[in-house]
Coordinates of C-alpha atoms in Angstrom, one line a residue:
Chain W
M19 CA 124.0 109.6 71.8
A20 CA 124.9 108.8 75.4
K21 CA 123.3 105.6 76.7
E22 CA 120.5 106.2 79.1
L23 CA 120.7 104.5 82.5
W24 CA 117.6 103.2 84.2
Y25 CA 117.1 101.4 87.4
T26 CA 114.4 98.7 87.3
E27 CA 112.8 97.9 90.7
K28 CA 111.4 94.3 90.9
G29 CA 108.7 94.6 93.6
V30 CA 108.2 91.9 96.2
F31 CA 104.5 91.4 95.5
S32 CA 104.3 92.1 91.8
P33 CA 106.4 89.7 89.7
G34 CA 104.8 90.9 86.4
F35 CA 105.1 94.6 87.1
Q36 CA 108.2 96.8 87.6
L37 CA 109.0 100.4 87.9
N38 CA 111.8 102.1 85.9
F39 CA 113.7 105.1 87.2
K40 CA 116.0 107.1 84.9
I41 CA 119.3 107.6 86.7
K42 CA 121.5 110.6 86.7
E43 CA 124.2 108.9 88.7
S44 CA 124.9 106.2 91.3
L45 CA 126.1 107.8 94.5
H46 CA 126.7 105.0 96.9
K47 CA 126.7 101.2 97.0
E48 CA 127.7 99.1 100.0
Q49 CA 126.9 95.6 101.3
T50 CA 126.5 95.6 105.1
P51 CA 126.1 92.4 107.2
Y52 CA 122.3 92.9 106.8
Q53 CA 121.6 94.2 103.3
L54 CA 122.8 96.0 100.2
I55 CA 122.5 99.8 100.6
E56 CA 122.4 101.9 97.5
V57 CA 121.8 105.6 96.8
I58 CA 121.1 106.8 93.3
D59 CA 120.2 110.2 91.9
T60 CA 117.2 109.9 89.5
Y61 CA 115.7 112.4 87.1
T62 CA 112.1 112.3 88.2
F63 CA 112.2 111.5 91.9
G64 CA 115.5 113.0 93.0
K65 CA 117.8 111.0 95.3
M66 CA 116.6 107.5 96.1
L67 CA 117.5 105.0 98.9
L68 CA 117.4 101.3 98.0
L69 CA 117.8 98.4 100.4
D70 CA 118.4 95.0 98.7
G71 CA 117.3 96.6 95.4
L72 CA 113.9 97.8 96.8
V73 CA 112.9 101.5 96.8
M74 CA 112.9 102.7 100.4
L75 CA 112.4 106.4 99.8
T76 CA 112.8 109.1 97.2
E77 CA 113.2 112.8 97.9
L78 CA 110.1 113.6 95.8
D79 CA 107.5 111.5 97.5
E80 CA 108.9 110.4 100.9
C81 CA 106.6 113.1 102.4
A82 CA 103.5 111.0 101.5
Y83 CA 104.9 108.1 103.3
H84 CA 106.5 109.6 106.4
E85 CA 103.8 112.2 107.1
M86 CA 101.1 109.6 106.8
L87 CA 102.9 107.0 108.9
V88 CA 103.3 109.5 111.7
H89 CA 100.6 112.2 111.9
P90 CA 97.3 110.2 112.1
A91 CA 98.5 108.5 115.3
M92 CA 100.3 111.5 116.8
V93 CA 97.2 113.7 116.3
T94 CA 94.8 111.1 117.6
H95 CA 96.6 110.1 120.8
P96 CA 95.6 112.5 123.6
D97 CA 99.2 113.0 125.0
P98 CA 101.9 111.2 123.1
Q99 CA 105.2 111.5 125.1
N100 CA 107.2 108.3 124.7
I101 CA 107.5 106.9 121.2
L102 CA 109.2 103.9 119.7
V103 CA 110.1 103.5 116.1
I104 CA 111.2 100.1 114.7
G105 CA 113.2 100.6 111.6
G106 CA 113.2 104.0 110.1
G107 CA 117.0 104.5 109.9
D108 CA 116.6 107.1 107.2
G109 CA 115.3 109.5 109.8
G110 CA 112.1 110.6 108.0
T111 CA 109.8 109.2 110.7
I112 CA 111.5 110.8 113.6
R113 CA 111.7 114.1 111.7
E114 CA 107.8 114.1 111.7
I115 CA 107.5 112.8 115.3
L116 CA 109.8 115.6 116.6
K117 CA 107.3 118.2 115.3
Y118 CA 105.3 117.4 118.5
P119 CA 106.3 118.3 122.1
I120 CA 107.2 114.7 123.0
K121 CA 109.6 113.6 125.8
K122 CA 111.5 110.9 124.0
V123 CA 111.6 108.8 120.8
T124 CA 113.6 105.6 120.6
L125 CA 114.6 104.4 117.2
V126 CA 115.6 100.8 116.8
D127 CA 117.3 99.9 113.5
I128 CA 119.3 96.8 113.0
D129 CA 121.7 98.4 110.6
K130 CA 123.6 101.5 111.7
R131 CA 125.0 102.0 108.2
V132 CA 121.5 102.9 107.0
I133 CA 121.5 105.8 109.5
E134 CA 125.0 106.9 108.6
V135 CA 124.4 106.7 104.8
S136 CA 121.1 108.6 105.2
Q137 CA 122.8 111.3 107.2
E138 CA 125.3 111.8 104.4
Y139 CA 122.8 111.7 101.4
F140 CA 119.4 112.7 102.9
P141 CA 120.2 115.5 105.3
E142 CA 116.6 116.8 105.0
L143 CA 115.3 113.6 106.5
S144 CA 118.0 112.8 109.0
K145 CA 120.1 115.7 110.0
G146 CA 117.9 117.4 112.5
G147 CA 116.4 114.3 114.0
F148 CA 119.5 112.3 115.0
L149 CA 121.0 115.4 116.7
D150 CA 117.9 116.1 118.8
P151 CA 118.5 115.2 122.5
R152 CA 115.0 113.6 122.6
V153 CA 116.2 110.9 120.2
E154 CA 117.8 107.6 121.4
V155 CA 119.2 105.3 118.7
V156 CA 119.5 101.6 119.4
N157 CA 121.2 99.4 116.9
A158 CA 119.5 96.1 117.6
D159 CA 117.1 93.5 116.1
G160 CA 113.6 94.9 116.7
T161 CA 112.2 91.5 117.6
Q162 CA 114.9 91.1 120.3
Y163 CA 114.4 94.7 121.5
V164 CA 110.7 94.5 122.2
K165 CA 111.2 91.1 123.9
E166 CA 113.9 92.3 126.3
Q167 CA 113.3 96.0 127.1
N168 CA 110.9 97.2 129.9
E169 CA 109.7 100.6 128.9
K170 CA 106.1 101.3 128.0
F171 CA 105.4 103.4 124.9
D172 CA 102.5 105.6 123.9
I173 CA 102.9 104.9 120.2
I174 CA 104.9 102.3 118.4
F175 CA 105.6 102.9 114.7
I176 CA 106.7 100.0 112.5
D177 CA 108.7 101.7 109.8
S178 CA 110.1 98.5 108.3
T179 CA 111.3 97.3 104.9
D180 CA 109.2 95.0 102.8
P181 CA 108.6 91.7 104.6
T182 CA 111.6 90.0 103.0
G183 CA 115.2 90.0 104.1
P184 CA 115.8 91.5 107.6
G185 CA 112.3 92.9 107.7
A186 CA 110.5 89.6 107.3
V187 CA 110.4 88.9 111.1
L188 CA 108.6 92.2 111.8
V189 CA 105.3 91.0 110.4
E190 CA 105.2 87.7 112.3
S191 CA 102.7 87.0 115.1
D192 CA 105.5 86.7 117.7
F193 CA 106.8 90.1 117.0
L194 CA 103.3 91.6 117.1
K195 CA 102.6 90.0 120.4
D196 CA 105.9 91.0 122.0
G197 CA 105.6 94.5 120.5
A198 CA 102.0 95.1 121.7
A199 CA 103.1 94.2 125.2
N200 CA 105.4 97.3 125.0
L201 CA 102.4 99.7 124.8
V202 CA 100.6 101.6 127.5
E203 CA 96.9 100.8 128.0
D204 CA 95.8 103.5 125.6
G205 CA 98.8 103.0 123.2
I206 CA 98.7 102.9 119.5
W207 CA 100.4 100.6 117.0
V208 CA 101.0 101.9 113.5
A209 CA 102.7 99.8 110.8
Q210 CA 103.6 100.3 107.2
S211 CA 101.6 97.5 105.5
E212 CA 102.6 97.3 101.9
S213 CA 100.6 97.9 98.7
P214 CA 97.0 96.9 99.2
F215 CA 96.6 96.6 95.5
F216 CA 99.5 94.2 94.8
A217 CA 99.5 92.5 98.2
P218 CA 95.9 92.3 99.4
E219 CA 96.5 88.9 101.1
F220 CA 99.4 90.2 103.1
L221 CA 97.2 93.1 104.3
K222 CA 94.4 90.7 105.2
T223 CA 96.7 88.4 107.2
Y224 CA 98.4 91.3 109.0
T225 CA 95.1 92.9 110.0
N226 CA 93.7 89.6 111.2
N227 CA 96.8 89.1 113.3
L228 CA 96.4 92.6 114.8
K229 CA 92.7 91.9 115.5
K230 CA 93.9 89.1 117.9
L231 CA 95.8 91.7 119.9
F232 CA 93.8 94.9 119.6
K233 CA 90.1 95.9 119.8
I234 CA 90.3 98.6 117.2
V235 CA 92.1 97.8 114.0
K236 CA 91.9 100.1 110.9
V237 CA 93.6 100.4 107.6
Y238 CA 94.4 103.7 106.0
L239 CA 96.0 104.7 102.7
T240 CA 98.5 107.1 101.2
E241 CA 99.9 107.5 97.7
V242 CA 103.6 106.8 97.1
P243 CA 104.3 106.7 93.3
S244 CA 107.8 105.3 93.7
Y245 CA 106.3 102.4 95.6
G246 CA 103.8 101.7 92.7
G247 CA 101.0 104.0 93.9
V248 CA 98.6 103.4 96.8
W249 CA 100.2 102.2 100.1
A250 CA 98.6 100.9 103.3
F251 CA 99.2 101.5 106.9
T252 CA 97.5 99.7 109.8
F253 CA 96.4 101.6 113.0
A254 CA 95.7 99.4 116.1
S255 CA 94.7 100.3 119.6
N256 CA 92.6 98.9 122.5
K257 CA 91.3 102.3 123.5
I258 CA 91.7 104.9 120.7
D259 CA 89.7 105.3 117.6
P260 CA 91.4 107.5 115.0
L261 CA 88.0 108.7 113.7
A262 CA 86.2 109.3 117.1
P263 CA 84.9 112.9 116.9
K264 CA 86.4 113.9 120.3
R265 CA 89.8 113.1 118.9
T266 CA 89.8 115.9 116.4
A267 CA 90.8 118.7 118.8
P268 CA 94.5 117.9 118.8
F269 CA 94.7 118.8 115.1
H270 CA 95.9 122.2 116.2
R271 CA 99.1 120.5 117.2
I272 CA 100.0 120.4 113.5
L273 CA 100.1 123.6 111.6
R274 CA 98.7 123.3 108.1
T275 CA 101.7 125.0 106.6
G276 CA 104.8 123.0 106.5
L277 CA 103.3 119.6 105.6
K278 CA 103.1 118.5 102.0
Y279 CA 100.6 115.7 102.2
Y280 CA 98.8 115.3 105.5
N281 CA 96.0 117.7 106.5
P282 CA 92.9 117.4 108.8
E283 CA 90.6 116.5 105.9
T284 CA 93.1 113.8 104.7
H285 CA 93.0 112.4 108.3
Q286 CA 89.3 111.6 107.8
A287 CA 89.5 110.6 104.2
C288 CA 92.5 108.3 104.4
F289 CA 90.6 105.7 106.4
T290 CA 87.9 105.4 103.7
L291 CA 88.6 102.2 101.7
P292 CA 87.5 101.5 98.1
E293 CA 85.0 98.7 97.9
Y294 CA 87.5 95.9 97.1
L295 CA 89.5 96.8 100.2
R296 CA 86.5 97.4 102.5
T297 CA 85.2 93.9 101.7
L298 CA 88.7 92.4 102.0
I299 CA 89.4 93.8 105.5
T300 CA 85.9 93.6 107.1
Chain C
M4 CA 115.3 79.5 79.8
A5 CA 112.7 81.2 77.6
K6 CA 113.2 84.9 77.2
E7 CA 110.8 87.1 79.2
L8 CA 108.8 89.7 77.3
W9 CA 108.0 93.0 78.9
Y10 CA 106.1 96.0 77.6
T11 CA 107.6 99.4 78.8
E12 CA 105.1 102.3 78.9
K13 CA 106.7 105.7 78.4
G14 CA 104.3 108.1 80.2
V15 CA 103.5 111.4 78.6
F16 CA 104.2 113.4 81.8
S17 CA 107.0 111.4 83.4
P18 CA 110.0 111.2 81.1
G19 CA 112.2 109.8 83.9
F20 CA 109.7 107.1 85.0
Q21 CA 108.3 104.1 83.2
L22 CA 106.1 101.1 84.0
N23 CA 107.0 97.6 82.9
F24 CA 104.4 95.0 82.3
K25 CA 105.3 91.3 81.8
I26 CA 103.6 90.0 78.6
K27 CA 102.0 86.6 78.1
E28 CA 101.3 87.4 74.4
S29 CA 100.5 90.1 72.0
L30 CA 96.9 89.7 70.8
H31 CA 96.3 92.6 68.3
K32 CA 98.2 95.4 66.6
E33 CA 96.8 97.7 64.0
Q34 CA 97.5 101.2 62.7
T35 CA 94.2 103.1 62.1
P36 CA 94.0 106.6 60.5
Y37 CA 94.1 108.0 64.0
Q38 CA 96.3 105.9 66.2
L39 CA 98.1 102.6 66.8
I40 CA 95.8 100.1 68.6
E41 CA 97.4 97.3 70.5
V42 CA 96.0 94.6 72.8
I43 CA 98.4 92.6 74.9
D44 CA 97.8 89.9 77.6
T45 CA 99.9 90.6 80.7
Y46 CA 100.7 88.5 83.7
T47 CA 99.7 90.9 86.5
F48 CA 97.0 93.1 84.9
G49 CA 95.3 90.7 82.5
K50 CA 94.5 92.0 79.0
M51 CA 95.5 95.6 78.3
L52 CA 94.5 98.1 75.6
L53 CA 97.2 100.5 74.3
L54 CA 96.7 103.5 72.0
D55 CA 99.8 105.0 70.5
G56 CA 101.8 103.0 73.1
L57 CA 100.0 104.4 76.1
V58 CA 98.0 102.2 78.6
M59 CA 94.3 102.9 78.1
L60 CA 92.9 100.2 80.4
T61 CA 93.7 96.8 81.9
E62 CA 91.2 94.2 83.0
L63 CA 92.5 94.3 86.6
D64 CA 92.1 98.0 87.4
E65 CA 89.8 99.5 84.8
C66 CA 87.1 99.4 87.5
A67 CA 88.9 102.1 89.5
Y68 CA 88.9 104.4 86.5
H69 CA 85.4 103.8 85.0
E70 CA 83.5 103.5 88.2
M71 CA 85.1 106.7 89.5
L72 CA 84.6 108.6 86.2
V73 CA 80.9 107.8 86.1
H74 CA 79.3 107.3 89.6
P75 CA 80.2 110.6 91.5
A76 CA 78.3 112.6 88.8
M77 CA 75.5 110.1 88.2
V78 CA 74.7 109.8 91.9
T79 CA 74.9 113.6 92.4
H80 CA 72.7 114.8 89.6
P81 CA 69.0 114.7 90.6
D82 CA 67.7 113.1 87.5
P83 CA 70.3 112.2 84.8
Q84 CA 68.5 111.2 81.6
N85 CA 70.5 112.3 78.6
I86 CA 74.2 111.6 78.7
L87 CA 77.1 112.4 76.4
V88 CA 80.4 110.6 76.4
I89 CA 83.4 112.0 74.4
G90 CA 85.9 109.2 73.8
G91 CA 85.3 106.0 75.7
G92 CA 85.3 103.6 72.7
D93 CA 86.3 100.7 75.0
G94 CA 82.8 100.7 76.4
G95 CA 83.7 100.8 80.1
T96 CA 82.1 104.2 80.7
I97 CA 78.8 103.4 79.1
R98 CA 78.7 100.1 81.0
E99 CA 78.7 102.1 84.2
I100 CA 76.2 104.7 83.0
L101 CA 73.7 102.0 81.9
K102 CA 73.4 100.9 85.5
Y103 CA 71.0 103.9 85.9
P104 CA 67.5 104.3 84.4
I105 CA 68.6 106.8 81.9
K106 CA 66.9 107.6 78.6
K107 CA 69.9 107.9 76.3
V108 CA 73.6 107.9 76.1
T109 CA 75.5 109.2 73.1
L110 CA 79.1 108.0 72.7
V111 CA 81.3 110.1 70.3
D112 CA 84.6 108.4 69.5
I113 CA 86.7 109.4 66.5
D114 CA 88.0 105.9 65.9
K115 CA 85.4 103.2 65.3
R116 CA 88.2 100.5 65.3
V117 CA 88.7 101.2 69.1
I118 CA 85.1 100.2 69.6
E119 CA 85.3 97.1 67.3
V120 CA 88.6 95.9 68.8
S121 CA 87.3 96.4 72.3
Q122 CA 84.2 94.4 71.5
E123 CA 86.4 91.5 70.4
Y124 CA 88.9 91.6 73.3
F125 CA 87.1 93.2 76.2
P126 CA 83.6 91.9 76.1
E127 CA 83.1 92.6 79.9
L128 CA 83.4 96.3 79.1
S129 CA 81.8 96.6 75.8
K130 CA 79.5 93.7 74.9
G131 CA 76.4 94.8 76.9
G132 CA 76.7 98.5 76.3
F133 CA 76.9 98.7 72.6
L134 CA 73.9 96.4 72.2
D135 CA 71.7 98.5 74.5
P136 CA 69.0 100.4 72.6
R137 CA 69.7 103.4 74.8
V138 CA 73.2 103.8 73.3
E139 CA 73.9 105.8 70.2
V140 CA 77.4 105.7 68.8
V141 CA 78.7 108.6 66.7
N142 CA 82.1 108.2 65.0
A143 CA 83.2 111.8 64.8
D144 CA 85.7 114.3 66.1
G145 CA 84.4 115.3 69.5
T146 CA 85.4 119.0 69.0
Q147 CA 83.3 119.1 65.8
Y148 CA 80.4 117.2 67.4
V149 CA 79.9 119.6 70.3
K150 CA 80.1 122.6 68.0
E151 CA 77.5 121.3 65.5
Q152 CA 74.9 119.3 67.4
N153 CA 71.9 120.8 69.1
E154 CA 70.9 118.5 72.0
K155 CA 71.4 119.5 75.6
F156 CA 72.8 116.9 78.0
D157 CA 72.5 116.4 81.7
I158 CA 76.0 115.1 82.1
I159 CA 79.0 115.1 79.7
F160 CA 81.8 112.7 80.4
I161 CA 85.2 113.4 78.8
D162 CA 86.8 109.9 78.6
S163 CA 89.7 110.9 76.5
T164 CA 93.2 109.6 75.9
D165 CA 96.1 111.5 77.3
P166 CA 96.4 115.1 75.9
T167 CA 98.6 114.1 73.0
G168 CA 97.7 112.7 69.6
P169 CA 94.0 112.7 68.7
G170 CA 93.1 113.5 72.4
A171 CA 95.1 116.8 72.5
V172 CA 92.3 119.0 71.3
L173 CA 90.0 117.8 74.0
V174 CA 91.7 119.8 76.7
E175 CA 91.8 123.1 74.8
S176 CA 89.7 126.1 75.9
D177 CA 87.7 126.1 72.6
F178 CA 86.5 122.6 73.2
L179 CA 85.6 123.3 76.8
K180 CA 83.6 126.3 75.8
D181 CA 81.7 124.6 73.0
G182 CA 81.2 121.5 75.2
A183 CA 79.9 123.4 78.2
A184 CA 77.3 125.0 75.8
N185 CA 75.9 121.5 75.3
L186 CA 74.9 121.2 79.0
V187 CA 71.5 121.9 80.5
E188 CA 71.4 124.6 83.2
D189 CA 72.1 122.1 86.0
G190 CA 74.4 120.0 83.9
I191 CA 77.6 118.4 85.0
W192 CA 81.0 118.2 83.2
V193 CA 83.3 115.4 84.3
A194 CA 86.7 114.8 82.7
Q195 CA 89.6 112.5 83.2
S196 CA 92.4 114.8 84.1
E197 CA 95.7 112.9 84.2
S198 CA 98.0 112.1 87.0
P199 CA 98.0 114.9 89.6
F200 CA 101.4 113.7 90.8
F201 CA 103.2 113.6 87.4
A202 CA 101.2 116.4 85.7
P203 CA 100.2 118.9 88.4
E204 CA 100.6 121.9 86.0
F205 CA 98.3 120.3 83.5
L206 CA 95.7 119.8 86.2
K207 CA 96.1 123.4 87.4
T208 CA 95.7 124.8 83.9
Y209 CA 92.7 122.6 83.1
T210 CA 90.8 123.5 86.4
N211 CA 91.6 127.2 85.8
N212 CA 90.0 126.9 82.3
L213 CA 87.0 125.1 83.8
K214 CA 86.6 127.9 86.4
K215 CA 86.1 130.4 83.6
L216 CA 83.0 128.4 82.5
F217 CA 81.6 126.9 85.7
K218 CA 80.8 128.2 89.2
I219 CA 81.6 124.9 90.9
V220 CA 84.9 123.1 90.0
K221 CA 86.3 120.3 92.0
V222 CA 89.0 117.7 91.6
Y223 CA 88.7 114.2 92.8
L224 CA 91.0 111.2 92.9
T225 CA 91.1 107.5 92.2
E226 CA 93.9 105.0 92.1
V227 CA 94.8 103.2 88.8
P228 CA 98.1 101.4 89.3
S229 CA 98.6 100.7 85.5
Y230 CA 98.5 104.5 85.0
G231 CA 101.2 105.0 87.6
G232 CA 99.0 105.3 90.7
V233 CA 96.8 108.3 91.7
W234 CA 94.6 109.7 88.9
A235 CA 92.5 112.9 88.8
F236 CA 89.1 113.7 87.6
T237 CA 87.5 117.2 87.4
F238 CA 83.9 117.8 88.2
A239 CA 82.3 121.1 87.1
S240 CA 78.8 122.5 87.2
N241 CA 77.0 125.8 87.6
K242 CA 74.4 124.4 90.0
I243 CA 75.4 121.1 91.5
D244 CA 77.9 120.5 94.3
P245 CA 78.9 116.9 94.5
L246 CA 79.4 117.2 98.3
A247 CA 76.2 119.1 99.1
P248 CA 74.4 117.1 101.9
K249 CA 71.0 117.1 100.1
R250 CA 72.7 115.3 97.2
T251 CA 73.3 112.1 99.2
A252 CA 69.9 110.6 98.8
P253 CA 70.4 109.2 95.3
F254 CA 73.0 106.9 96.6
H255 CA 70.3 104.2 96.7
R256 CA 70.4 104.2 92.9
I257 CA 73.7 102.3 93.1
L258 CA 73.7 99.1 95.0
R259 CA 76.8 98.5 97.1
T260 CA 77.2 95.0 95.7
G261 CA 78.4 94.8 92.1
L262 CA 80.9 97.7 92.2
K263 CA 84.5 97.0 93.0
Y264 CA 85.8 100.5 93.8
Y265 CA 83.1 103.2 94.3
N266 CA 81.0 103.3 97.4
P267 CA 79.2 106.1 99.3
E268 CA 82.1 106.7 101.7
T269 CA 84.5 106.9 98.7
H270 CA 82.2 109.5 97.2
Q271 CA 82.9 111.8 100.1
A272 CA 86.6 110.9 100.5
C273 CA 87.7 111.1 96.9
F274 CA 87.2 114.9 96.9
T275 CA 89.7 115.3 99.7
L276 CA 93.0 116.4 98.3
P277 CA 96.4 115.9 100.0
E278 CA 98.0 119.2 101.0
Y279 CA 100.2 119.6 97.9
L280 CA 97.2 119.3 95.6
R281 CA 94.8 121.4 97.8
T282 CA 97.3 124.3 97.6
L283 CA 97.8 123.7 93.9
I284 CA 94.2 123.9 93.0
T285 CA 92.8 126.5 95.3

C-alpha cells in the first residue's frame, strides 16, 4: 500500500491543536528573502498556498475569507473609489474589490514572488486582477509605504499573514496610526484579525488599539475550515457604521449570484458575536 | 526530550482532513457492547470524550454545541414542559434544558456506560442533571423507544453521535417518522446535523426528509472548533417558526449571564446561512 502523505499545520495560536491535510502532490517550494512559499495539492481542499508553513488559502474555502474581508466594507461605504490593500499578494482580495466600479486599487505586498507564484498556481484568484488597469502593484514594506506615501484612500484592507514573520509589524500600534492617517475622513479600515477562538487576547488587544484611532470599531466573523474554523475581521471607521440602516441601499451593487459566501443577510448576521466574544470585545 | 503524544481524529465526512489534539494523559478506555468509550485530557481543549474514536465533546467548546442545541427551541416554544432527548448521555443537553421551569425531561441513551463515565469525568456537564428529580433516564435504543412509548413531547432533541455506528439509525426516515409522531401539535424537533461544510449532502438529505414531515424546517449554525469548525442543527415544527417576531418575548427566560455562547442576538443570526448553504437548502 502506498504511503499516505499528510501536511500538518502548526497554528501560531494553538500549540496543542493542529490541522492535517492529505496531500496529492507538492507543486512548489521556494525560500524568498522574506518567507518560505509552498504550494501543495490536497485531497479535501484542492490547491493550498502556505507561507512559512502556515495555510494562507485553499481553493475550497478561500471564498469565505476573501468575500468576507472585502464585501462588508465595499457595500457599506457610500462611494468607494480609491482602495489600498496591504498584503494580499495571492490576488483574492483584489478579485473581489474589482467587482465594484472603483477607480483604483493599490496592492502593497513585500514579496513579489507571492504574486508570481499565485499567478502560476491560483489563476482563479490572481489572473484577472493583476491584469486590470485599475490595479497598481507596489512591492514594498507596508509599514514604510503608509508612512511615506501621500494619497488618501476610501478603504484600506489589511490582508496580512499571521502576526509572526514579515506580518508581525502589521498589527503594531505604529502601523495602525500611520495607516489610519492614509484614510479620507469617512474612510474604513478592515483587517483580518485571526481566530477569535484560539487567539481571543490578540483580538482584544487589536480592537483596543483600533479604538484609540477610530470612533466605530466592530468585529465580524466568517468561517474558514482550513484556518481551524471561525475567523475574525475588524471594521473601523470614524464616520461609517456597517449596520446603520441607511447603509443597506448599496447592496444592489453586488448581485446575489456569483458569490459563494457573502449575501445581504450574512452582512447583518456576521457582526453578531457569541456571548464569549461579545463580553471580550465590549 | 519527552515524546509528544497527539490524538488524531479521522472525521466521518472528511477523509482528507484530520484534527490533531496534543494529549496530557489518557484517563479512560473501555469497549462497551455498543462502542469504544475514551476520555483523554488535552492541552488546548481540556478533557475530551471520544466514542469510537470520534470527538463527542471537549470541556473548552462543548458550550457552543449544547447551548445552541437547546436554547433556540426552548426559547421559541411558548411553554415547553415535557422534553425528550435521544442520545445525550454526557449530560450537557439536560444541563441546559434544566435551566427552564419544565416538568420533565426523558433522556434515552442506548449505552448507560456513557452516562456513568461522563458522571465520573465530566461532572460540570452531568452531575446536576442526572440527580434532578425532573430527569428520567431510559437505557434503550432510541428507534425502539419512539416506536413503542405513548407520551407526547413538546420538544424532542436528537443529540446523537455521527451517523455511523450506533447513531446511524437516528438519521433514517423511519426514525424521523416515528419520532415526529411523538410530538404535540405545536412541538419542535431539533437535531444535531453534522458539519455543513464537510457533509453538505448529508444536510441536504436530512432537511429534505424533515420537510416531508414538518411545514417549517430551518437550519442553524454554531461553531465547535473540536468538530472542525462550523456545525449545523435542524429545527422543524408544524406550527412554530423560530424567527417569528412574537416568539421573542420568552427570551427573558434565559438570563444573559451564565451562558457562554447563546444570546438573543445569536438566536437571530444563527439562522442566517452563507450563500453556499442557503442555495443548498432552499
